[in-house]
CSV table of C-alpha atoms in Angstrom, one decimal:
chain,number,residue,atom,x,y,z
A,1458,UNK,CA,0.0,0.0,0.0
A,1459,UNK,CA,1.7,3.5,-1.1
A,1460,UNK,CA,1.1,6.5,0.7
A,1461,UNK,CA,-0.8,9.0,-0.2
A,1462,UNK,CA,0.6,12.3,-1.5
A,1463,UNK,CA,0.0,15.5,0.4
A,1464,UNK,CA,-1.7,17.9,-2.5
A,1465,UNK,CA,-2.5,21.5,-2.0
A,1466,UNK,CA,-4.8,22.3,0.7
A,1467,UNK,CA,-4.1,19.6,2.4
A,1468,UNK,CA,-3.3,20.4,6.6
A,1469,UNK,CA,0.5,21.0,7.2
A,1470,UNK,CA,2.6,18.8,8.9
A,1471,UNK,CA,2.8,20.2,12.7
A,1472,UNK,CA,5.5,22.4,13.1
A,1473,UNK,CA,8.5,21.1,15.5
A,1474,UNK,CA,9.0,23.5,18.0
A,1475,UNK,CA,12.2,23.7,19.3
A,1476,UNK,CA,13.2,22.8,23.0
A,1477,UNK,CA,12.1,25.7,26.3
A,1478,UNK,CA,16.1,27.1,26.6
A,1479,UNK,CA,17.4,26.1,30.0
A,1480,UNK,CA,19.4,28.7,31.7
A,1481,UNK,CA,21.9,27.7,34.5
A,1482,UNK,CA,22.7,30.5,37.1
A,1483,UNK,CA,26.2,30.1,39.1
A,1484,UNK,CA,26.1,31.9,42.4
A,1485,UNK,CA,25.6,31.4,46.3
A,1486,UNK,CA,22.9,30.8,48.5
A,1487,UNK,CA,22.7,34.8,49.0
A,1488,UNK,CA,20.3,35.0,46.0
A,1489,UNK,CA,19.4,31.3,44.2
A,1490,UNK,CA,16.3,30.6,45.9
A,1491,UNK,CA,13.9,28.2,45.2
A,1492,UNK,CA,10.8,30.2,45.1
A,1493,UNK,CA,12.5,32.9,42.9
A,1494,UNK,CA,13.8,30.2,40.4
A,1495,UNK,CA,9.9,28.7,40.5
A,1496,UNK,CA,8.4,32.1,39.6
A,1497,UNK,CA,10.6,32.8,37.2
A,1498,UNK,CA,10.2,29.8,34.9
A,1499,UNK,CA,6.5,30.3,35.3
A,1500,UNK,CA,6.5,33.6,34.1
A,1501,UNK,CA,9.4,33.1,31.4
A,1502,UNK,CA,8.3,30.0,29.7
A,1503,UNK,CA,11.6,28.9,30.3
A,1504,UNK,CA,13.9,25.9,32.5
A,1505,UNK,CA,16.1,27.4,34.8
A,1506,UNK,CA,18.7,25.6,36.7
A,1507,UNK,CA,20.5,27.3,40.5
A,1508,UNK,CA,23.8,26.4,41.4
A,1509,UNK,CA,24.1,27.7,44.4
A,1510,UNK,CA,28.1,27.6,46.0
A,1511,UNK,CA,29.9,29.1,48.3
A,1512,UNK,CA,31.8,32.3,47.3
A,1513,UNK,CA,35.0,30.8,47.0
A,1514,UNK,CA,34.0,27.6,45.2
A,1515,UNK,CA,31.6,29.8,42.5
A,1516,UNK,CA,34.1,32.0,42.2
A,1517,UNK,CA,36.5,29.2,41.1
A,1518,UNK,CA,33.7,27.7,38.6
A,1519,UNK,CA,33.2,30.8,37.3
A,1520,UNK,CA,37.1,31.3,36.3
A,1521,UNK,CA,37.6,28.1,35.2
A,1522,UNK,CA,34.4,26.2,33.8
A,1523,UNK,CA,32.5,29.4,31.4
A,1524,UNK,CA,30.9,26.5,29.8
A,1525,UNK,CA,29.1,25.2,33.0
A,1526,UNK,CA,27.0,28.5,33.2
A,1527,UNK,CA,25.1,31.5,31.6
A,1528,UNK,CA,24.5,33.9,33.9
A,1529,UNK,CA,27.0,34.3,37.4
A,1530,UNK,CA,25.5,35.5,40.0
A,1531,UNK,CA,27.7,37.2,42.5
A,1532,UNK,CA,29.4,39.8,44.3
A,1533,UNK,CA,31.3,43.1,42.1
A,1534,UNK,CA,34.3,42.3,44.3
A,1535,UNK,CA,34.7,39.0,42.5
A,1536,UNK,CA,34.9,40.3,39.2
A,1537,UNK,CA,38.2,41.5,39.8
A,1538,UNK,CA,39.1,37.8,38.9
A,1539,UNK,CA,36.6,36.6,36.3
A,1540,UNK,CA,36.2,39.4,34.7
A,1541,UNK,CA,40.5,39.2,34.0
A,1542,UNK,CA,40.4,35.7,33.0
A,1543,UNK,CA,38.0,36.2,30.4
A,1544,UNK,CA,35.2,34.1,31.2
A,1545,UNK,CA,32.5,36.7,30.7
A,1546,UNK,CA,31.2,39.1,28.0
A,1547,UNK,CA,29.9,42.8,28.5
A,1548,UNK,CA,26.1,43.5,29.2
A,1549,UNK,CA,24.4,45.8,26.6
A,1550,UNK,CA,22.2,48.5,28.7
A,1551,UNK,CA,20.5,49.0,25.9
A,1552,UNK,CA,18.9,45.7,26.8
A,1553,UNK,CA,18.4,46.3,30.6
A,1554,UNK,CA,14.8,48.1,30.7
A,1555,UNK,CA,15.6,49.3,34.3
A,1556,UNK,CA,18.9,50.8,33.5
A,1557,UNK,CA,18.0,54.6,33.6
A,1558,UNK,CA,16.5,54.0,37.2
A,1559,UNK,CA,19.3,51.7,38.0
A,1560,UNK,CA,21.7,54.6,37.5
A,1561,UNK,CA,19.0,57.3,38.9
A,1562,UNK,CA,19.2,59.6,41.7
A,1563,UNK,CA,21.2,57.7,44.5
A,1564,UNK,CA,23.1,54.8,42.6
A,1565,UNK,CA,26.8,56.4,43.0
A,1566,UNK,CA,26.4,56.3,46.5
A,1567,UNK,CA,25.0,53.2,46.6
A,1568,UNK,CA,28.3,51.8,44.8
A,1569,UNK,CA,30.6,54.3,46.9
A,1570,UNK,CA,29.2,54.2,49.9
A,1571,UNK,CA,31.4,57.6,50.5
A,1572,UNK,CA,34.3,55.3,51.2
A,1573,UNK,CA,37.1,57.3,49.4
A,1574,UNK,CA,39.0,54.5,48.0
A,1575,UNK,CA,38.4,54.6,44.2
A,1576,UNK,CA,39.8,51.0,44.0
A,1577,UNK,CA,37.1,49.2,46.7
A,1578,UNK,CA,33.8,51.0,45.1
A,1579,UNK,CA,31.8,48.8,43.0
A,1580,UNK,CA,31.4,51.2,40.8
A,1581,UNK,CA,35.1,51.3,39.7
A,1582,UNK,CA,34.3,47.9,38.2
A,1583,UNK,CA,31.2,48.9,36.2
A,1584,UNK,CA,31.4,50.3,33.1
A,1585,UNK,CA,33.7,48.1,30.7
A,1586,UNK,CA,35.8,50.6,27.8
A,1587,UNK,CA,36.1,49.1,24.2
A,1588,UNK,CA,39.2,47.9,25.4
A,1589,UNK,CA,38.0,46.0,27.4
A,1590,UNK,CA,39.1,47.8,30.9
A,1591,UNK,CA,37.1,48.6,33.6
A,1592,UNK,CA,36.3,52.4,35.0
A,1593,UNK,CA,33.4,54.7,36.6
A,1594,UNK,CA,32.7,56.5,33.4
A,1595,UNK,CA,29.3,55.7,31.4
A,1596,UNK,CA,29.9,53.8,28.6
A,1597,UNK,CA,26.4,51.3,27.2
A,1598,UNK,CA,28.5,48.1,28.0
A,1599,UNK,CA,29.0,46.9,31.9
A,1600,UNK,CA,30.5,43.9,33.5
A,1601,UNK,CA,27.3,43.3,35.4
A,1602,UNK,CA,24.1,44.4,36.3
A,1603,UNK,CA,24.0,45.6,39.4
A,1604,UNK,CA,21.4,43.5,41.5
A,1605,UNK,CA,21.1,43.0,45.5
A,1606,UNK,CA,23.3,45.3,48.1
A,1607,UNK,CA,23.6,45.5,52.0
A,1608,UNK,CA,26.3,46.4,54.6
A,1609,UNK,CA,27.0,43.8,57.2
A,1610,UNK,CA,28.5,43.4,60.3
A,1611,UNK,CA,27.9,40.6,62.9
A,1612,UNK,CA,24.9,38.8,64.7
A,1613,UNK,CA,25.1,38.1,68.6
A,1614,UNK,CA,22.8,37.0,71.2
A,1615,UNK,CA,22.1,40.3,73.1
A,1616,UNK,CA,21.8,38.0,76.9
A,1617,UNK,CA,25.0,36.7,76.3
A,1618,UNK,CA,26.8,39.4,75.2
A,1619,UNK,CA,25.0,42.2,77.9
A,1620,UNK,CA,26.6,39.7,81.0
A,1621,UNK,CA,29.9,39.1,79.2
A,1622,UNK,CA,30.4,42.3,77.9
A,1623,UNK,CA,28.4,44.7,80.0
A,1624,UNK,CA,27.5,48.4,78.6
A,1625,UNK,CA,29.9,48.2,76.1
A,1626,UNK,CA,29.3,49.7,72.5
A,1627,UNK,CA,29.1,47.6,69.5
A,1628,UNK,CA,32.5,47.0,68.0
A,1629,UNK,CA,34.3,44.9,65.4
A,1630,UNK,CA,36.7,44.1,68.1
A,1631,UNK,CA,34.1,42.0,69.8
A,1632,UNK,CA,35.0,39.5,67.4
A,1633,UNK,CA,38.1,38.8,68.9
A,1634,UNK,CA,37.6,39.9,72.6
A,1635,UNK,CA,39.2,37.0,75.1
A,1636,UNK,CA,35.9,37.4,76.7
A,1637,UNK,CA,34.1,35.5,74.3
A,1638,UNK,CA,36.6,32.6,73.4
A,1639,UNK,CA,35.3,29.6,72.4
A,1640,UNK,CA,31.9,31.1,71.0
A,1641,UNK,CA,33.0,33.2,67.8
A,1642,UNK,CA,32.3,32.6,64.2
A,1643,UNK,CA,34.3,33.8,62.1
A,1644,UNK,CA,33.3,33.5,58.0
A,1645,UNK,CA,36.0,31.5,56.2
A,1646,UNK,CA,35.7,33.3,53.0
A,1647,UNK,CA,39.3,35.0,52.7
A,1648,UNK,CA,38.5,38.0,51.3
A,1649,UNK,CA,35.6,39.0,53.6
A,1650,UNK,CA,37.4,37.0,56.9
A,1651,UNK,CA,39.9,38.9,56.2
A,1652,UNK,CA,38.8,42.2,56.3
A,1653,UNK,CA,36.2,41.8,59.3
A,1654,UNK,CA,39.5,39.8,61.0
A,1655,UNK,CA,41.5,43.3,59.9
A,1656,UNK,CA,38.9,45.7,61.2
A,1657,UNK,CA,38.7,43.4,64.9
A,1658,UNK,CA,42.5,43.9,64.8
A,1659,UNK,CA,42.0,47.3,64.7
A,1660,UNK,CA,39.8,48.3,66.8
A,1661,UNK,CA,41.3,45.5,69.5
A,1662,UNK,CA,44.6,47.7,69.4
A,1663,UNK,CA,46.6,44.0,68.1
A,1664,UNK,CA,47.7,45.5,64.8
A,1665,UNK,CA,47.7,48.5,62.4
A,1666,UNK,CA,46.8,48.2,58.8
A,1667,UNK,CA,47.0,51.1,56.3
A,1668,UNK,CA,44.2,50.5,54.3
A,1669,UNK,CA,42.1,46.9,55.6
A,1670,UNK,CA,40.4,46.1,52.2
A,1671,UNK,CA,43.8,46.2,50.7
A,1672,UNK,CA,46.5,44.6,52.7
A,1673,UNK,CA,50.0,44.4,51.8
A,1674,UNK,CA,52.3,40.8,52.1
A,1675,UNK,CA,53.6,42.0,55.2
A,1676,UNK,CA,50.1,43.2,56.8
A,1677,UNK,CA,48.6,40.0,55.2
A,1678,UNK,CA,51.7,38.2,57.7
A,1679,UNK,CA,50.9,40.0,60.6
A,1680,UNK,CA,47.0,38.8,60.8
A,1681,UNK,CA,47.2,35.5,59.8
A,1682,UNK,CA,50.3,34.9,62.4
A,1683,UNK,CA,47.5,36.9,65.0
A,1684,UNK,CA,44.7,34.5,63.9
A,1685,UNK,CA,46.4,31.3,63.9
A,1686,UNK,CA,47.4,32.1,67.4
A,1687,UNK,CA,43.7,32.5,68.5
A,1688,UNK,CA,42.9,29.8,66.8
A,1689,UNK,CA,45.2,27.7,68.5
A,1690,UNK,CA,44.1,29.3,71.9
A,1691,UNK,CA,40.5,27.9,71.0
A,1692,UNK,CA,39.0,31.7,70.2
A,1693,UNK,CA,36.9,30.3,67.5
A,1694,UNK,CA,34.2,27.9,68.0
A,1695,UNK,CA,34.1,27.6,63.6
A,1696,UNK,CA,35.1,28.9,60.8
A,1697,UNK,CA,32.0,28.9,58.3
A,1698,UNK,CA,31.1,28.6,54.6
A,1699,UNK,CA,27.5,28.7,54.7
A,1700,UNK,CA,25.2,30.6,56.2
A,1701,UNK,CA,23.3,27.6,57.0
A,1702,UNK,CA,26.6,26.0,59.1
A,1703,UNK,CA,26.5,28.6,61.4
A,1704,UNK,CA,22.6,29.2,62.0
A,1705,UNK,CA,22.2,26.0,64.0
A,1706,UNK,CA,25.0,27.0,66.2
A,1707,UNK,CA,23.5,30.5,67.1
A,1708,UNK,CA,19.9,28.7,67.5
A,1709,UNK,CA,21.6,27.1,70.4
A,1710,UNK,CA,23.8,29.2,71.6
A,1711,UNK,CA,26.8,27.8,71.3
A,1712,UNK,CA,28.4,30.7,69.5
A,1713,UNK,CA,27.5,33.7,70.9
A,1714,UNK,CA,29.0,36.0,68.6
A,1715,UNK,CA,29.9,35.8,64.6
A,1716,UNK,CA,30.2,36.9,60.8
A,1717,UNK,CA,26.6,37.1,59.8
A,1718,UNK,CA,24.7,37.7,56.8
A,1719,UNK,CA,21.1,39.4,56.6
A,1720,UNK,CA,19.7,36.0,55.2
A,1721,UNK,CA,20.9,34.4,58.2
A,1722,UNK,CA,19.5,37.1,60.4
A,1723,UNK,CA,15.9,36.5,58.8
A,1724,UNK,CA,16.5,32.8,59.2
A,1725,UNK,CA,17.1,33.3,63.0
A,1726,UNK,CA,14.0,35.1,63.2
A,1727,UNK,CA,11.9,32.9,62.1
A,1728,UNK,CA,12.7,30.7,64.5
A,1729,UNK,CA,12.1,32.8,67.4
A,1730,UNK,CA,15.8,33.3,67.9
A,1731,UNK,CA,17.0,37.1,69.9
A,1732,UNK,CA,19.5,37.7,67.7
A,1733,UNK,CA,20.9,41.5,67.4
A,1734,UNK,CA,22.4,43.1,64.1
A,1735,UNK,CA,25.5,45.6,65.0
A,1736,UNK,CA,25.9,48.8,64.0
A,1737,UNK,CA,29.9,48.8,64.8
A,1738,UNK,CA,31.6,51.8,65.5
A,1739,UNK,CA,34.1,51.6,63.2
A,1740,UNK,CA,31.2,51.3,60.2
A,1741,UNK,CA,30.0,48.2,57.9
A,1742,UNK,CA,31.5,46.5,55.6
A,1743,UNK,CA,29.7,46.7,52.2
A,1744,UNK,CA,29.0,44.9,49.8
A,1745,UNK,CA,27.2,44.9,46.1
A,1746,UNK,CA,25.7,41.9,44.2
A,1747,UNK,CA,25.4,41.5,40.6
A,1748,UNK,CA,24.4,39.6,37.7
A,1749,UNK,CA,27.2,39.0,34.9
A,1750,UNK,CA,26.6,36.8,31.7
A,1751,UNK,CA,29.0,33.8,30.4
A,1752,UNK,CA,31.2,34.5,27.5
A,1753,UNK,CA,30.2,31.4,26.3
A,1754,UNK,CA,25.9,32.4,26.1
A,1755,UNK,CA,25.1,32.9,22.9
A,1756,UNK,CA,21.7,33.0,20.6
A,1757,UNK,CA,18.4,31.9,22.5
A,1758,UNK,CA,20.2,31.0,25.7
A,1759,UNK,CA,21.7,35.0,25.8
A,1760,UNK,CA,18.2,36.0,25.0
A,1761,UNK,CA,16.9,34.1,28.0
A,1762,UNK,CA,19.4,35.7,30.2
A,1763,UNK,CA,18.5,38.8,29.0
A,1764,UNK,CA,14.9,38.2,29.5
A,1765,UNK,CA,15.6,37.0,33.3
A,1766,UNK,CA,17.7,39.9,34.2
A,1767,UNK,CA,14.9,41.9,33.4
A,1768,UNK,CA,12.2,39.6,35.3
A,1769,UNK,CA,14.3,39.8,38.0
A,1770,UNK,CA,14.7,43.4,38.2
A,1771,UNK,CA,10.7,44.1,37.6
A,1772,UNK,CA,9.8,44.0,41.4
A,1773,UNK,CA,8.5,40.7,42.8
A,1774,UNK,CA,12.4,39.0,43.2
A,1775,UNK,CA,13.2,42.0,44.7
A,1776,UNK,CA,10.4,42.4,47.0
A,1777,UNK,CA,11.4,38.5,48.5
A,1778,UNK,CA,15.3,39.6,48.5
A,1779,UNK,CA,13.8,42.9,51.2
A,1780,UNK,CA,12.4,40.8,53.3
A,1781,UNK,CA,15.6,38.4,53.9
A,1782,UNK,CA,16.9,42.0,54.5
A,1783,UNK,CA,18.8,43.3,51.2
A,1784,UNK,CA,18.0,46.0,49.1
A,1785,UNK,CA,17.8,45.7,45.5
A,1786,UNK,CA,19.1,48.6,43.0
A,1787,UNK,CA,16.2,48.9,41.2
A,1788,UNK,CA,14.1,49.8,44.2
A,1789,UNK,CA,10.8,52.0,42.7
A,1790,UNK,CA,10.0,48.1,41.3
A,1791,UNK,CA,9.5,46.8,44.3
A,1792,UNK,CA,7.3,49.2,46.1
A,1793,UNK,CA,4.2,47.5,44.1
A,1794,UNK,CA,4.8,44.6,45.6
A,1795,UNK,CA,5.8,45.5,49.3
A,1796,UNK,CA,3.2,46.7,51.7
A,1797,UNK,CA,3.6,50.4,53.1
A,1798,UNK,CA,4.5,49.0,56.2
A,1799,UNK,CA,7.5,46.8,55.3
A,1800,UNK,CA,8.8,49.6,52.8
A,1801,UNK,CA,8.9,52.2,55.7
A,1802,UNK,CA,10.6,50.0,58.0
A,1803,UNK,CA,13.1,48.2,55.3
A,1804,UNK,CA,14.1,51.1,53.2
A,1805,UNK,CA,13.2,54.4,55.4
A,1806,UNK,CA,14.6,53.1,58.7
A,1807,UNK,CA,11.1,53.7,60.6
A,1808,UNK,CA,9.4,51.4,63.3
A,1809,UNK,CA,7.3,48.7,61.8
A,1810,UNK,CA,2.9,50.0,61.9
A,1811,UNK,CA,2.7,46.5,62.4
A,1812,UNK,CA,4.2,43.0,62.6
A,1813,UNK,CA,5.7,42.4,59.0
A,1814,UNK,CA,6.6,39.2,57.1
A,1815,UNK,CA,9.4,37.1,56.4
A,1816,UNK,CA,10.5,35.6,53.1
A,1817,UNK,CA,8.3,32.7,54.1
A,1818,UNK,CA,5.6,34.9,54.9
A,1819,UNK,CA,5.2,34.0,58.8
A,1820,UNK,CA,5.2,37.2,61.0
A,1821,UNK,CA,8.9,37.7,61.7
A,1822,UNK,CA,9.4,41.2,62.6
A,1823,UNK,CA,7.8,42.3,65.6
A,1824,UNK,CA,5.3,46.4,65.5
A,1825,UNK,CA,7.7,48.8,66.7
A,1826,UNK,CA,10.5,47.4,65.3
A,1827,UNK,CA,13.0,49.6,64.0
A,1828,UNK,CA,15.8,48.6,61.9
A,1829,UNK,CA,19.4,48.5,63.0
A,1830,UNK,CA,21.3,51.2,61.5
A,1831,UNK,CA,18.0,53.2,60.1
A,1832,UNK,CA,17.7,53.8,56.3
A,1833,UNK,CA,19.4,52.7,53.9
A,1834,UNK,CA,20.6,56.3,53.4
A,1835,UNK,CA,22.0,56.3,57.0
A,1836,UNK,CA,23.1,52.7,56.6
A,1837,UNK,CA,25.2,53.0,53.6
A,1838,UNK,CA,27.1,56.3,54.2
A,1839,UNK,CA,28.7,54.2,57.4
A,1840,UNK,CA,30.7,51.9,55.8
A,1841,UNK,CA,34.2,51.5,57.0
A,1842,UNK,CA,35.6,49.2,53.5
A,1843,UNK,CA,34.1,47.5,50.8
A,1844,UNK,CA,34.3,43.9,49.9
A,1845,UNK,CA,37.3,43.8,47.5
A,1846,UNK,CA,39.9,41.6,45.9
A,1847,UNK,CA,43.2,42.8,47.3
A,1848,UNK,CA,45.8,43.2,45.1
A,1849,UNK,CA,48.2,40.4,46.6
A,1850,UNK,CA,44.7,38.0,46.4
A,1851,UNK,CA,46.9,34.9,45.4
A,1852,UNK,CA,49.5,35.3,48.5
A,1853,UNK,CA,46.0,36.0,50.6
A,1854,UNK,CA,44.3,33.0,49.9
A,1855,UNK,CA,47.7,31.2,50.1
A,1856,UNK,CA,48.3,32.3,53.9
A,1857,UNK,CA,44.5,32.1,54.6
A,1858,UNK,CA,44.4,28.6,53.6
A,1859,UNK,CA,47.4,27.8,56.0
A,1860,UNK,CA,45.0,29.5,58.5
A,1861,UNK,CA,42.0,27.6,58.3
A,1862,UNK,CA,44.4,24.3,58.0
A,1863,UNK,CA,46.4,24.9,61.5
């Protein structure tokens, strides 16, 4: 039996569609949530795969496997090494429909913080030249877009603390007081441990450092030879990678005092854990996320990113990313999709009207709650360095590493 010949009129064959794109997002734990990566695909019509890392381990991924990811989600400080090694490709603003508020009204101080070292601002590592370097001055191609920010400090349990360290103000040097031996925290990520470890050295009278976001080989000597010795004394009760390593161990109280993140912080207080936010005197320690694309996303797959950057950036990621405590650069999306209440007391610094949500939506922050630190005005003009890669990174993590191996 032959078959029949399709003749004019006939019904087309059905068209084959080609396959959803799947993009894959490198980054940390900070920002790859589940319920953001849900919403998006449902709203993109596209699969979208989190790999959420540690800092260090991303960062190393992102260097040395460009093929393994399409967008890199991440911190500006760590573009100071993928950015040189050539794993990524420039952003077109052009393509970014929040750019013109990204870059309105308040964004140079939100990527200065009014820290006066040109080499530690996130936006010294913005704008990318046709050459390819890296500068402050507009061009329509960037490294990144610019996505989540905060300034941090450290968590600790306020009974604890008020009996060990009685009507004492809030200081970085708490993290290495003798006082609390045994139940400190200390991040292990070398580039942040080392400047909060730099700033308690400080402000503990142990050592003097020219500029602490940017130590020299002999400074970078100085404060691993002080750390190694406190951790041989016992000082630290762990050195952690993940905010969800050192959660538990605040929950029950056997650290006291440690490096701590805002997601941590809103994790704590959802479990009914007192758990206070510093304001140091010395000032924060900033930080700015971002969203850079592979070098190696191309066609549909760059389109997708594209099209995610800009659902991201639209309001309801950034509404979930306030209430683990971050602010987002494109802030006038969000206000749609945050109550009065939790606008006022996340962005303007004011008591909370009423109790106000969590990311998981359970009533986590109690009425009259004011936010440590006030606005995000006051917040970031207190910022004592910015998260950067220091120029002698290599002999850092080299030293660092003997550190947390001792």
């Amino acid at each position: 039996m032959t078959k029949s010949r399709s003749k004019p009129g006939d019904l087309a064959a059905p068209a084959i569609l080609p396959a959803r794109p799947v993009l894959r997002v490198l980054g940390t734990a900070v920002t790859l949530h589940e319920p953001i990566r849900l919403k998006a695909q449902q709203d993109l019509g596209i699969d979208i795969v989190f790999a959420p890392m540690d800092g260090v381990a991303a960062q190393q991924v992102a260097v040395r496997h460009p093929g393994t990811y399409d967008l890199y989600d991440h911190w500006f400080h760590s573009l100071d090494v993928v950015w040189w090694s050539g794993a990524l490709q420039p952003i077109d603003t052009r393509r970014i429909l929040s750019w013109d508020q990204i870059m309105h009204r308040d964004q140079a101080l939100r990527m200065t913080g009014r820290v006066d070292r040109s080499r530690s601002m996130p936006l010294s590592r913005l704008f990318v030249s046709p050459d390819r370097r890296l500068g402050i001055h507009r061009t329509e191609t960037v490294t990144a877009v610019p996505g989540v920010y905060n300034v941090d400090a450290f968590g600790y349990l306020p009974g604890p603390l008020e009996a060990l360290l009685p009507g004492e103000a809030e200081s970085w040097g708490w993290l290495l007081d003798s006082r609390l031996s045994g139940r400190v925290a200390l991040v292990a990520d070398p580039t942040i441990g080392a400047a909060e470890a730099a700033l308690a050295m400080m402000a503990q009278g142990l050592a003097s450092f020219e500029d602490p976001a940017d130590l020299s080989i002999a400074e970078i000597d100085t404060l691993v030879r002080i750390l190694i010795g406190r951790k041989r004394a016992g000082h630290f009760h762990t050195l952690w990678r993940s905010v969800s390593d050192v959660v538990p161990l605040l929950e029950d109280g056997e650290v006291v005092i440690g490096s701590l993140w805002a997601t941590a912080l809103a994790g704590l207080w959802s479990r009914g854990v007192d758990v206070r936010n510093a304001v140091p005197l010395e000032g924060y320690r900033g930080w700015h996320g971002c969203m850079a694309l592979s070098g190696r996303a191309e066609g549909r797959v760059a389109d997708a990113a594209y099209d995610y950057l800009n659902w991201w950036l639209s309001g309801w990621a950034g509404a979930q990313m306030t209430r683990h405590g971050l602010y987002v650069s494109a802030c006038d999306n969000i206000r749609p999709h945050l109550s009065m209440a939790e606008w006022f007391f996340w962005y303007e610094g004011k008591p909370a009207p009423s109790a106000l949500p969590g990311p998981d939506g359970s009533l986590v922050i109690p009425a009259g709650t004011t936010r440590s630190g006030g606005s995000v005005l006051d917040r970031i003009s207190n910022i004592a360095l910015w998260n950067t890669t220091m120029r002698e990174h290599n002999y850092l993590v080299r030293r660092w590493n003997q550190f947390l191996e001792t």
